[in-house]
Amino acid sequence: MLDSETNSATIADPKVVCRDVSVSYSGKQALFDIDLDIGSHQVTSLIGPSGCGKSTFLRCMNRMNDVIDGCVVTGSISVDGVEILDDEIDAVQLRRRVGMVFQKPNPFPKSIYDNIAYGPRIHGLVRGKDELDEVVQTSLERAGLWEEVKDRLLQPGTGLSGGQQQRLCIARAIAVRPDVILMDEPCSALDPIATARVEELIDELKRSYSIVIVTHSMQQAARVSQRTAFFHLGIVVEVGETEQIFTNPRDERTQGYITGRYG
Amino acid sequence: MPNSDAHIVRSYSDELQNISALVAKMGGLAETILTDAMTALVKRDADLSTQAIQADKRVDNLDAEIEYQVVRMLALRQPMAVDLRSIISALKIAQSLERIADHAKNGAKRALVINQSPPMDATRGIVRLSDVAREMLRSVLDAYVNSDAEGAVKVRDRDEDLDVLYDGYFRECLTYMMEDNRNITAATHLLFIAKNIERIGDHCTNIAENVYYMQTGERLSTARPKGEDAMGLKAE
């Protein structure tokens, strides 16, 4: 679907390869033949106006659309060469490998410790209390939250500030050692300082994971990502290096959107 | 204006247009200073020289105003894509125009000195140079206002003509000096004026490159054909 002259939908050494991905909700098509690669150890941002299909596309990558009645996903999405749209694939196992962080922090109504421990426990990733303690500490450290919560691990996660809750959710996502982390507007409910902390964390996490972030903030996409895809009316209009997209977009529609013009 | 279609936030479009208008105004003033300085030289008009010298202050003020507006927009609007390119280009073009006006002002100052000496034929020769430089300046400002990348390329290509004229004029001045050593003071000043005009051509070239970048997002390649160099300064 993409014009190869102006787009680089495919990249060398992709982590996730999406081809001809179409999605419809009760017969109404929301995504049309999306081709897009997600690179390893980098951040890919998906931008576009509300209703353009970027969140729908994000949710395809860990089959979150499965839970929506009447939602049909076609095409091919492979993670490390394994087709994930296959019926044989266990969605729960898939979601361990492809984690997700949502717009609104949604810690479990449990202790900080249990929020992190839950995933490793149910997936059987740890043996014994010591190992679990270690996973909890490492995950909180990697999420930059350890110093702030180490003395109150047994207090409820919901008692933390919004920014801390979001980092707790990120810690929870990485506790199960995923390959890919999907983030759906992870900072839209956070203040600038908490946003900066999460962005710093994203920068740090990209060394270990492939990250895909949906954001409405152009500046955030520009700050955190290496590649940017612009979605509009269910198609990928343009995808390329973030720097190119924001300084010299090739498509008029991309330009209109990122500069805030009528389009 | 560089961008005709409007922003959803109207005040943003207004601010972009305001910066373009300031640059265009600055360019018009720089052009007037150059014209007045050359007329003052040829017509031996001291009042016009003084007028050109004083007008340079207005150019400096516009330069400061543009810089202020650019910094303000970068901070408050966080411009992207063509907006970012046109704001950065405005800043760079304003700097070039400030230099152009300075060079022209310097010509006006030297005209005051030259006109203390008897009239010289060499004075007329400089008009050929300044006509080309002024034409370049006018065309590049048109290209800026009309967002005309192709027009900008044409301006850049004219710089070579100016370089050739300058080399010829350099030889001409040397001849006048050798003919009669009483010409040396005036001819030296004329040479400096010619050099200033040649520099104005270079600044017009820079502006043309900025207009091209603003419009296309691509850099013009820096390699330009160069002619023979009268002073033997050319690198082998």
GROMACS .gro file of N, CA, C and O in nm, chain A residues 218-219 222 245-250 252 255 258-262, chain B residues 3 5-8 12 16 78 80-83 85 216-218:
model
  128
  218MET      N    1   0.287   1.579   1.936
  218MET     CA    2   0.391   1.579   1.832
  218MET      C    3   0.529   1.589   1.895
  218MET      O    4   0.623   1.524   1.855
  219GLN      N    5   0.536   1.678   1.998
  219GLN     CA    6   0.666   1.699   2.062
  219GLN      C    7   0.714   1.571   2.127
  219GLN      O    8   0.831   1.539   2.124
  222ALA      N    9   0.841   1.340   1.869
  222ALA     CA   10   0.971   1.389   1.822
  222ALA      C   11   1.080   1.361   1.925
  222ALA      O   12   1.193   1.327   1.889
  245ILE      N   13   1.044   1.311   0.936
  245ILE     CA   14   0.900   1.338   0.941
  245ILE      C   15   0.872   1.478   0.998
  245ILE      O   16   0.784   1.549   0.950
  246PHE      N   17   0.950   1.518   1.098
  246PHE     CA   18   0.920   1.646   1.163
  246PHE      C   19   0.991   1.766   1.103
  246PHE      O   20   0.953   1.879   1.130
  247THR      N   21   1.096   1.744   1.025
  247THR     CA   22   1.158   1.861   0.961
  247THR      C   23   1.120   1.870   0.815
  247THR      O   24   1.109   1.979   0.761
  248ASN      N   25   1.099   1.755   0.751
  248ASN     CA   26   1.073   1.760   0.608
  248ASN      C   27   0.981   1.647   0.564
  248ASN      O   28   1.022   1.558   0.490
  249PRO      N   29   0.854   1.651   0.609
  249PRO     CA   30   0.761   1.545   0.569
  249PRO      C   31   0.740   1.550   0.417
  249PRO      O   32   0.740   1.657   0.358
  250ARG      N   33   0.727   1.430   0.357
  250ARG     CA   34   0.713   1.426   0.211
  250ARG      C   35   0.568   1.445   0.168
  250ARG      O   36   0.541   1.487   0.056
  252GLU      N   37   0.186   1.596   0.187
  252GLU     CA   38   0.112   1.716   0.228
  252GLU      C   39   0.025   1.692   0.351
  252GLU      O   40   0.010   1.780   0.437
  255GLN      N   41   0.234   1.695   0.662
  255GLN     CA   42   0.269   1.833   0.693
  255GLN      C   43   0.152   1.907   0.756
  255GLN      O   44   0.167   1.977   0.856
  258ILE      N   45   0.103   1.775   1.125
  258ILE     CA   46   0.202   1.807   1.229
  258ILE      C   47   0.220   1.957   1.249
  258ILE      O   48   0.265   2.001   1.354
  259THR      N   49   0.184   2.037   1.148
  259THR     CA   50   0.198   2.181   1.167
  259THR      C   51   0.068   2.243   1.215
  259THR      O   52   0.063   2.363   1.243
  260GLY      N   53  -0.038   2.164   1.223
  260GLY     CA   54  -0.165   2.217   1.274
  260GLY      C   55  -0.243   2.298   1.173
  260GLY      O   56  -0.297   2.403   1.204
  261ARG      N   57  -0.242   2.251   1.047
  261ARG     CA   58  -0.319   2.321   0.943
  261ARG      C   59  -0.442   2.240   0.906
  261ARG      O   60  -0.450   2.121   0.931
  262TYR      N   61  -0.534   2.305   0.839
  262TYR     CA   62  -0.648   2.233   0.785
  262TYR      C   63  -0.598   2.135   0.682
  262TYR      O   64  -0.513   2.166   0.602
  266ASN      N   65   0.383   3.039   0.337
  266ASN     CA   66   0.278   2.937   0.344
  266ASN      C   67   0.142   3.000   0.334
  266ASN      O   68   0.103   3.079   0.419
  268ASP      N   69  -0.167   2.832   0.308
  268ASP     CA   70  -0.280   2.775   0.380
  268ASP      C   71  -0.265   2.797   0.531
  268ASP      O   72  -0.156   2.788   0.586
  269ALA      N   73  -0.378   2.824   0.592
  269ALA     CA   74  -0.374   2.878   0.726
  269ALA      C   75  -0.369   2.769   0.834
  269ALA      O   76  -0.414   2.657   0.812
  270HIS      N   77  -0.315   2.808   0.948
  270HIS     CA   78  -0.319   2.721   1.065
  270HIS      C   79  -0.457   2.721   1.126
  270HIS      O   80  -0.532   2.818   1.112
  271ILE      N   81  -0.485   2.614   1.199
  271ILE     CA   82  -0.611   2.610   1.272
  271ILE      C   83  -0.611   2.723   1.376
  271ILE      O   84  -0.709   2.793   1.394
  275TYR      N   85  -0.119   3.184   1.512
  275TYR     CA   86   0.006   3.122   1.468
  275TYR      C   87   0.038   3.164   1.325
  275TYR      O   88   0.149   3.210   1.294
  279LEU      N   89   0.358   3.392   1.183
  279LEU     CA   90   0.446   3.352   1.073
  279LEU      C   91   0.448   3.459   0.964
  279LEU      O   92   0.553   3.494   0.910
  341GLN      N   93   0.661   2.587   1.925
  341GLN     CA   94   0.729   2.461   1.891
  341GLN      C   95   0.698   2.420   1.747
  341GLN      O   96   0.633   2.318   1.723
  343MET      N   97   0.698   2.295   1.357
  343MET     CA   98   0.739   2.171   1.292
  343MET      C   99   0.746   2.192   1.141
  343MET      O  100   0.680   2.281   1.087
  344ALA      N  101   0.820   2.104   1.076
  344ALA     CA  102   0.821   2.092   0.930
  344ALA      C  103   0.840   2.228   0.862
  344ALA      O  104   0.931   2.302   0.898
  345VAL      N  105   0.754   2.262   0.766
  345VAL     CA  106   0.776   2.383   0.687
  345VAL      C  107   0.777   2.508   0.775
  345VAL      O  108   0.848   2.604   0.748
  346ASP      N  109   0.700   2.507   0.884
  346ASP     CA  110   0.698   2.622   0.975
  346ASP      C  111   0.834   2.640   1.041
  346ASP      O  112   0.888   2.751   1.048
  348ARG      N  113   1.116   2.530   0.928
  348ARG     CA  114   1.215   2.570   0.827
  348ARG      C  115   1.200   2.718   0.793
  348ARG      O  116   1.299   2.789   0.776
  479THR      N  117   1.185   2.354   0.005
  479THR     CA  118   1.195   2.213  -0.034
  479THR      C  119   1.237   2.121   0.080
  479THR      O  120   1.216   2.000   0.072
  480GLY      N  121   1.297   2.176   0.185
  480GLY     CA  122   1.351   2.091   0.291
  480GLY      C  123   1.483   2.028   0.253
  480GLY      O  124   1.542   1.953   0.331
  481GLU      N  125   1.531   2.058   0.131
  481GLU     CA  126   1.660   2.001   0.087
  481GLU      C  127   1.763   2.113   0.079
  481GLU      O  128   1.729   2.228   0.050
   0.00000   0.00000   0.00000
